[in-house]
PDB file of C-alpha atoms in Angstrom:
ATOM      1  CA  MET T   4      57.010 -11.549   0.128  1.00 54.00           C
ATOM      2  CA  CYS T   5      56.260 -10.222  -3.339  1.00 71.00           C
ATOM      3  CA  LYS T   6      54.895 -12.680  -5.909  1.00 79.00           C
ATOM      4  CA  LEU T   7      58.015 -11.868  -7.930  1.00 84.00           C
ATOM      5  CA  PHE T   8      59.906 -14.262  -5.637  1.00 88.00           C
ATOM      6  CA  GLU T   9      57.138 -16.839  -5.266  1.00 88.00           C
ATOM      7  CA  GLY T  10      58.475 -20.393  -5.256  1.00 89.00           C
ATOM      8  CA  ILE T  11      62.062 -19.278  -4.594  1.00 90.00           C
ATOM      9  CA  PRO T  12      63.397 -20.533  -1.223  1.00 90.00           C
ATOM     10  CA  SER T  13      64.311 -17.642   1.057  1.00 86.00           C
ATOM     11  CA  THR T  14      67.732 -19.232   1.557  1.00 88.00           C
ATOM     12  CA  LYS T  15      68.369 -18.905  -2.187  1.00 90.00           C
ATOM     13  CA  ILE T  16      67.227 -15.305  -2.697  1.00 89.00           C
ATOM     14  CA  ASN T  17      70.475 -13.680  -1.539  1.00 87.00           C
ATOM     15  CA  GLU T  18      72.429 -16.054  -3.772  1.00 88.00           C
ATOM     16  CA  LEU T  19      70.190 -15.135  -6.713  1.00 89.00           C
ATOM     17  CA  PHE T  20      70.585 -11.423  -5.969  1.00 90.00           C
ATOM     18  CA  SER T  21      74.350 -11.796  -5.890  1.00 88.00           C
ATOM     19  CA  HIS T  22      74.343 -13.609  -9.233  1.00 87.00           C
ATOM     20  CA  LEU T  23      72.181 -10.898 -10.807  1.00 88.00           C
ATOM     21  CA  ALA T  24      74.237  -8.093  -9.226  1.00 87.00           C
ATOM     22  CA  VAL T  25      71.125  -6.306  -7.965  1.00 91.00           C
ATOM     23  CA  ARG T  26      71.597  -3.017  -6.146  1.00 92.00           C
ATOM     24  CA  VAL T  27      69.714  -1.362  -3.314  1.00 94.00           C
ATOM     25  CA  VAL T  28      68.934   2.344  -3.669  1.00 95.00           C
ATOM     26  CA  GLU T  29      67.573   4.734  -1.043  1.00 96.00           C
ATOM     27  CA  LEU T  30      65.474   7.628  -2.346  1.00 96.00           C
ATOM     28  CA  LYS T  31      64.427  10.832  -0.630  1.00 96.00           C
ATOM     29  CA  LYS T  32      60.917  12.173  -1.161  1.00 94.00           C
ATOM     30  CA  GLY T  33      60.777  13.917  -4.563  1.00 91.00           C
ATOM     31  CA  GLU T  34      63.913  12.213  -5.887  1.00 94.00           C
ATOM     32  CA  ILE T  35      63.717  10.908  -9.467  1.00 93.00           C
ATOM     33  CA  LEU T  36      64.471   7.231 -10.024  1.00 93.00           C
ATOM     34  CA  PHE T  37      63.816   7.073 -13.796  1.00 92.00           C
ATOM     35  CA  LYS T  38      63.750  10.271 -15.848  1.00 90.00           C
ATOM     36  CA  SER T  39      61.481  11.062 -18.801  1.00 88.00           C
ATOM     37  CA  GLY T  40      63.379  10.849 -22.096  1.00 87.00           C
ATOM     38  CA  SER T  41      65.828   8.242 -20.847  1.00 89.00           C
ATOM     39  CA  LYS T  42      66.183   4.540 -21.576  1.00 90.00           C
ATOM     40  CA  ILE T  43      65.094   2.276 -18.736  1.00 90.00           C
ATOM     41  CA  THR T  44      67.262  -0.823 -18.394  1.00 91.00           C
ATOM     42  CA  GLU T  45      66.339  -1.709 -14.806  1.00 91.00           C
ATOM     43  CA  TYR T  46      63.106  -2.245 -12.951  1.00 91.00           C
ATOM     44  CA  ALA T  47      62.472  -1.556  -9.297  1.00 92.00           C
ATOM     45  CA  PHE T  48      61.118  -3.704  -6.492  1.00 92.00           C
ATOM     46  CA  ILE T  49      59.945  -1.480  -3.623  1.00 93.00           C
ATOM     47  CA  ILE T  50      61.143  -2.561  -0.199  1.00 93.00           C
ATOM     48  CA  SER T  51      59.514   0.391   1.559  1.00 93.00           C
ATOM     49  CA  GLY T  52      57.935   3.742   0.716  1.00 93.00           C
ATOM     50  CA  ARG T  53      55.898   4.826  -2.300  1.00 91.00           C
ATOM     51  CA  LEU T  54      56.793   5.604  -5.911  1.00 93.00           C
ATOM     52  CA  ALA T  55      54.714   7.254  -8.621  1.00 89.00           C
ATOM     53  CA  ILE T  56      54.781   7.176 -12.407  1.00 89.00           C
ATOM     54  CA  SER T  57      53.984  10.567 -13.935  1.00 86.00           C
ATOM     55  CA  ALA T  58      53.859  12.140 -17.383  1.00 83.00           C
ATOM     56  CA  TYR T  59      53.450  15.645 -18.803  1.00 74.00           C
ATOM     57  CA  ASP T  60      50.477  16.790 -20.886  1.00 70.00           C
ATOM     58  CA  ALA T  61      50.577  19.121 -23.902  1.00 68.00           C
ATOM     59  CA  ASP T  62      50.463  22.182 -21.602  1.00 71.00           C
ATOM     60  CA  GLY T  63      53.462  21.011 -19.605  1.00 70.00           C
ATOM     61  CA  HIS T  64      51.459  20.002 -16.537  1.00 70.00           C
ATOM     62  CA  ARG T  65      52.548  16.850 -14.765  1.00 70.00           C
ATOM     63  CA  LYS T  66      49.928  14.166 -14.227  1.00 76.00           C
ATOM     64  CA  ILE T  67      50.411  11.213 -11.911  1.00 78.00           C
ATOM     65  CA  ILE T  68      49.472   8.020 -13.727  1.00 80.00           C
ATOM     66  CA  GLU T  69      49.861   5.446 -10.983  1.00 82.00           C
ATOM     67  CA  PHE T  70      51.176   4.922  -7.454  1.00 84.00           C
ATOM     68  CA  PHE T  71      53.186   1.926  -6.249  1.00 88.00           C
ATOM     69  CA  ASP T  72      53.724   0.875  -2.652  1.00 88.00           C
ATOM     70  CA  SER T  73      55.990  -1.601  -0.847  1.00 89.00           C
ATOM     71  CA  MET T  74      56.209  -5.139  -2.263  1.00 90.00           C
ATOM     72  CA  ASP T  75      55.277  -3.886  -5.742  1.00 90.00           C
ATOM     73  CA  THR T  76      57.350  -3.554  -8.913  1.00 90.00           C
ATOM     74  CA  VAL T  77      57.808  -0.474 -11.096  1.00 90.00           C
ATOM     75  CA  ALA T  78      58.779  -0.126 -14.780  1.00 89.00           C
ATOM     76  CA  ILE T  79      59.145  -3.852 -15.320  1.00 89.00           C
ATOM     77  CA  SER T  80      57.509  -3.780 -18.772  1.00 88.00           C
ATOM     78  CA  LEU T  81      59.619  -0.827 -19.928  1.00 87.00           C
ATOM     79  CA  ALA T  82      62.861  -2.476 -18.834  1.00 88.00           C
ATOM     80  CA  VAL T  83      61.999  -5.816 -20.407  1.00 87.00           C
ATOM     81  CA  ALA T  84      60.756  -4.192 -23.646  1.00 86.00           C
ATOM     82  CA  ASP T  85      64.122  -2.424 -24.112  1.00 81.00           C
ATOM     83  CA  VAL T  86      62.473   0.849 -25.131  1.00 80.00           C
ATOM     84  CA  GLU T  87      64.998   3.469 -26.274  1.00 83.00           C
ATOM     85  CA  SER T  88      63.238   6.457 -24.694  1.00 86.00           C
ATOM     86  CA  VAL T  89      60.300   6.709 -22.298  1.00 84.00           C
ATOM     87  CA  ALA T  90      57.777   9.529 -21.905  1.00 85.00           C
ATOM     88  CA  ILE T  91      57.235   8.951 -18.192  1.00 86.00           C
ATOM     89  CA  SER T  92      59.218   9.546 -15.033  1.00 91.00           C
ATOM     90  CA  VAL T  93      59.313   7.615 -11.771  1.00 93.00           C
ATOM     91  CA  GLU T  94      59.842   9.490  -8.530  1.00 92.00           C
ATOM     92  CA  ALA T  95      59.653   8.841  -4.812  1.00 94.00           C
ATOM     93  CA  ARG T  96      56.497  10.196  -3.170  1.00 90.00           C
ATOM     94  CA  GLN T  97      57.925   9.254   0.228  1.00 90.00           C
ATOM     95  CA  ASP T  98      61.381   8.350   1.461  1.00 95.00           C
ATOM     96  CA  SER T  99      61.791   4.941  -0.145  1.00 96.00           C
ATOM     97  CA  GLU T 100      64.122   1.993  -0.497  1.00 96.00           C
ATOM     98  CA  VAL T 101      64.145  -0.097  -3.679  1.00 95.00           C
ATOM     99  CA  ILE T 102      66.004  -3.013  -5.226  1.00 93.00           C
ATOM    100  CA  LEU T 103      67.016  -2.475  -8.863  1.00 94.00           C
ATOM    101  CA  PHE T 104      67.221  -5.433 -11.249  1.00 92.00           C
ATOM    102  CA  ASP T 105      69.111  -5.267 -14.540  1.00 92.00           C
ATOM    103  CA  ALA T 106      66.692  -6.645 -17.144  1.00 90.00           C
ATOM    104  CA  ASN T 107      69.513  -7.755 -19.430  1.00 90.00           C
ATOM    105  CA  LYS T 108      71.114  -9.919 -16.725  1.00 90.00           C
ATOM    106  CA  ILE T 109      67.768 -11.583 -16.082  1.00 90.00           C
ATOM    107  CA  LEU T 110      66.807 -12.153 -19.721  1.00 89.00           C
ATOM    108  CA  ASN T 111      70.284 -13.121 -20.935  1.00 87.00           C
ATOM    109  CA  PRO T 112      71.965 -15.193 -18.218  1.00 84.00           C
ATOM    110  CA  VAL T 113      75.583 -16.265 -18.622  1.00 81.00           C
ATOM    111  CA  GLY T 114      75.720 -20.049 -18.709  1.00 82.00           C
ATOM    112  CA  LYS T 115      72.922 -22.368 -17.655  1.00 87.00           C
ATOM    113  CA  PRO T 116      70.383 -20.511 -15.489  1.00 88.00           C
ATOM    114  CA  SER T 117      69.659 -21.879 -12.027  1.00 89.00           C
ATOM    115  CA  GLU T 118      66.248 -23.179 -10.995  1.00 91.00           C
ATOM    116  CA  GLU T 119      65.740 -19.967  -9.024  1.00 92.00           C
ATOM    117  CA  HIS T 120      66.557 -17.877 -12.094  1.00 93.00           C
ATOM    118  CA  ILE T 121      64.040 -19.841 -14.176  1.00 92.00           C
ATOM    119  CA  ARG T 122      61.424 -19.386 -11.471  1.00 93.00           C
ATOM    120  CA  LEU T 123      62.118 -15.643 -11.423  1.00 91.00           C
ATOM    121  CA  LEU T 124      61.581 -15.497 -15.204  1.00 92.00           C
ATOM    122  CA  ARG T 125      58.238 -17.281 -14.800  1.00 93.00           C
ATOM    123  CA  ASN T 126      57.220 -14.901 -12.042  1.00 90.00           C
ATOM    124  CA  ILE T 127      58.179 -11.900 -14.199  1.00 91.00           C
ATOM    125  CA  THR T 128      55.877 -13.228 -16.923  1.00 91.00           C
ATOM    126  CA  LYS T 129      53.046 -13.449 -14.389  1.00 90.00           C
ATOM    127  CA  GLU T 130      53.842  -9.957 -13.104  1.00 88.00           C
ATOM    128  CA  LEU T 131      53.698  -8.539 -16.634  1.00 89.00           C
ATOM    129  CA  ALA T 132      50.321 -10.221 -17.124  1.00 90.00           C
ATOM    130  CA  ARG T 133      49.068  -8.760 -13.813  1.00 85.00           C
ATOM    131  CA  LYS T 134      50.195  -5.280 -14.844  1.00 83.00           C
ATOM    132  CA  THR T 135      48.347  -5.696 -18.145  1.00 87.00           C
ATOM    133  CA  VAL T 136      45.152  -6.566 -16.268  1.00 86.00           C
ATOM    134  CA  LEU T 137      45.541  -3.463 -14.081  1.00 82.00           C
ATOM    135  CA  LEU T 138      46.104  -1.296 -17.153  1.00 82.00           C
ATOM    136  CA  GLY T 139      42.932  -2.690 -18.711  1.00 85.00           C
ATOM    137  CA  ARG T 140      41.070  -1.815 -15.511  1.00 84.00           C
ATOM    138  CA  LYS T 141      42.214   1.789 -15.682  1.00 85.00           C
ATOM    139  CA  ILE T 142      41.312   2.047 -19.374  1.00 87.00           C
ATOM    140  CA  ARG T 143      37.806   0.810 -18.572  1.00 89.00           C
ATOM    141  CA  ILE T 144      37.466   3.424 -15.842  1.00 89.00           C
ATOM    142  CA  ILE T 145      38.753   6.491 -17.698  1.00 88.00           C
ATOM    143  CA  SER T 146      36.848   5.567 -20.870  1.00 90.00           C
ATOM    144  CA  SER T 147      33.728   6.892 -19.116  1.00 90.00           C
ATOM    145  CA  ARG T 148      32.822  10.413 -20.217  1.00 88.00           C
ATOM    146  CA  THR T 149      31.910  12.068 -16.935  1.00 93.00           C
ATOM    147  CA  THR T 150      33.783  12.441 -13.662  1.00 94.00           C
ATOM    148  CA  SER T 151      30.892  10.869 -11.770  1.00 94.00           C
ATOM    149  CA  GLU T 152      30.903   7.798 -14.018  1.00 93.00           C
ATOM    150  CA  ARG T 153      34.670   7.396 -13.675  1.00 94.00           C
ATOM    151  CA  LEU T 154      34.477   7.702  -9.913  1.00 94.00           C
ATOM    152  CA  MET T 155      31.645   5.193  -9.573  1.00 94.00           C
ATOM    153  CA  LYS T 156      33.351   2.680 -11.862  1.00 93.00           C
ATOM    154  CA  PHE T 157      36.490   2.983  -9.781  1.00 93.00           C
ATOM    155  CA  LEU T 158      34.627   2.575  -6.477  1.00 94.00           C
ATOM    156  CA  ILE T 159      32.571  -0.376  -7.708  1.00 93.00           C
ATOM    157  CA  GLU T 160      35.683  -2.164  -8.974  1.00 88.00           C
ATOM    158  CA  GLU T 161      37.422  -1.499  -5.654  1.00 89.00           C
ATOM    159  CA  SER T 162      34.394  -2.858  -3.798  1.00 92.00           C
ATOM    160  CA  VAL T 163      34.362  -6.038  -5.880  1.00 90.00           C
ATOM    161  CA  ARG T 164      38.132  -6.471  -5.593  1.00 83.00           C
ATOM    162  CA  ARG T 165      38.053  -6.116  -1.790  1.00 85.00           C
ATOM    163  CA  GLY T 166      34.810  -8.065  -1.306  1.00 90.00           C
ATOM    164  CA  SER T 167      33.225  -5.282   0.735  1.00 92.00           C
ATOM    165  CA  LYS T 168      31.056  -2.207   0.187  1.00 93.00           C
ATOM    166  CA  GLU T 169      33.179  -0.289   2.703  1.00 93.00           C
ATOM    167  CA  PHE T 170      36.897   0.220   2.174  1.00 92.00           C
ATOM    168  CA  ASP T 171      39.863   2.603   2.147  1.00 92.00           C
ATOM    169  CA  ILE T 172      41.553   3.620  -1.091  1.00 90.00           C
ATOM    170  CA  PRO T 173      45.330   4.293  -1.337  1.00 81.00           C
ATOM    171  CA  TYR T 174      44.821   7.830  -2.715  1.00 83.00           C
ATOM    172  CA  ASP T 175      44.159  11.272  -1.309  1.00 86.00           C
ATOM    173  CA  ARG T 176      41.866  13.602  -3.314  1.00 89.00           C
ATOM    174  CA  GLN T 177      44.602  14.934  -5.594  1.00 86.00           C
ATOM    175  CA  ALA T 178      46.015  11.481  -6.241  1.00 84.00           C
ATOM    176  CA  LEU T 179      42.547  10.106  -6.996  1.00 89.00           C
ATOM    177  CA  ALA T 180      41.907  12.980  -9.410  1.00 90.00           C
ATOM    178  CA  ASP T 181      45.212  12.223 -11.136  1.00 84.00           C
ATOM    179  CA  TYR T 182      44.352   8.524 -11.375  1.00 85.00           C
ATOM    180  CA  LEU T 183      40.930   9.288 -12.876  1.00 89.00           C
ATOM    181  CA  CYS T 184      42.425  11.995 -15.143  1.00 85.00           C
ATOM    182  CA  VAL T 185      40.008  14.665 -13.891  1.00 89.00           C
ATOM    183  CA  ASP T 186      40.218  18.047 -12.171  1.00 89.00           C
ATOM    184  CA  ARG T 187      40.446  17.841  -8.392  1.00 90.00           C
ATOM    185  CA  SER T 188      37.794  20.511  -7.723  1.00 93.00           C
ATOM    186  CA  VAL T 189      35.366  18.784 -10.099  1.00 94.00           C
ATOM    187  CA  LEU T 190      36.016  15.458  -8.411  1.00 94.00           C
ATOM    188  CA  SER T 191      35.397  16.909  -4.957  1.00 94.00           C
ATOM    189  CA  SER T 192      32.145  18.446  -6.210  1.00 94.00           C
ATOM    190  CA  GLU T 193      30.971  15.108  -7.643  1.00 94.00           C
ATOM    191  CA  ILE T 194      31.811  13.279  -4.412  1.00 95.00           C
ATOM    192  CA  SER T 195      29.719  15.813  -2.472  1.00 94.00           C
ATOM    193  CA  LYS T 196      26.794  15.335  -4.889  1.00 94.00           C
ATOM    194  CA  LEU T 197      26.941  11.547  -4.549  1.00 94.00           C
ATOM    195  CA  ILE T 198      27.017  11.878  -0.764  1.00 94.00           C
ATOM    196  CA  ASP T 199      23.964  14.194  -0.847  1.00 94.00           C
ATOM    197  CA  LYS T 200      22.129  11.692  -3.058  1.00 93.00           C
ATOM    198  CA  ARG T 201      22.953   8.912  -0.567  1.00 94.00           C
ATOM    199  CA  VAL T 202      24.811   6.938  -3.229  1.00 94.00           C
ATOM    200  CA  ILE T 203      28.027   6.845  -1.190  1.00 93.00           C
ATOM    201  CA  GLU T 204      29.459   7.826   2.149  1.00 93.00           C
ATOM    202  CA  SER T 205      32.967   9.229   2.253  1.00 92.00           C
ATOM    203  CA  ARG T 206      35.491  10.704   4.632  1.00 89.00           C
ATOM    204  CA  ASN T 207      38.997  11.387   3.409  1.00 87.00           C
ATOM    205  CA  ASN T 208      40.069   8.163   1.657  1.00 88.00           C
ATOM    206  CA  HIS T 209      37.358   5.999   3.228  1.00 93.00           C
ATOM    207  CA  PHE T 210      34.314   5.112   1.092  1.00 95.00           C
ATOM    208  CA  LYS T 211      31.121   3.155   1.532  1.00 94.00           C
ATOM    209  CA  LEU T 212      28.726   2.245  -1.274  1.00 94.00           C
ATOM    210  CA  LEU T 213      25.083   2.622  -0.296  1.00 90.00           C
TER     211      LEU T 213
END
């Protein structure tokens, strides 16, 4: 179960959902959940599938900022912050099923909130802190000037996070290029160079640091 519901008895979750009037939405691949230019008042918990946050650059090209898989949350900070208009969109990268929470119902309960509601608020605070840490990680990575440096920072951080020098990443080449904010062909070239130099081994989304 997602850390968003940590400490909440499973027998109480349906009751909490009913009180918060959450809704379940099924998305087809390519379907937009939150549209750029709109106000986001809900955040999504992914039951299954994969969602992506994307934005458009000055030339009108879409860039994927981040991917989110099952048991993760999407747009929680934007919904809680009550931002009038967002410059990102959220779409399904696979057929997906999500639960949508109304931020206002969570932050402004009617009457005395239940213990489960209070626990959910605490877990949301932790989730926001976790998202901030992940954002800081990405900033550290893309602050590097070259594609090779960005790639190696990313791989080293993944290695440390997983406790192994050999691991799979959740991105294909295009998705990894989008995450690192680099051109895909340049990224592929740099991966080949690092393989030739015996710095890494790689096949598809599997990497090993040498």
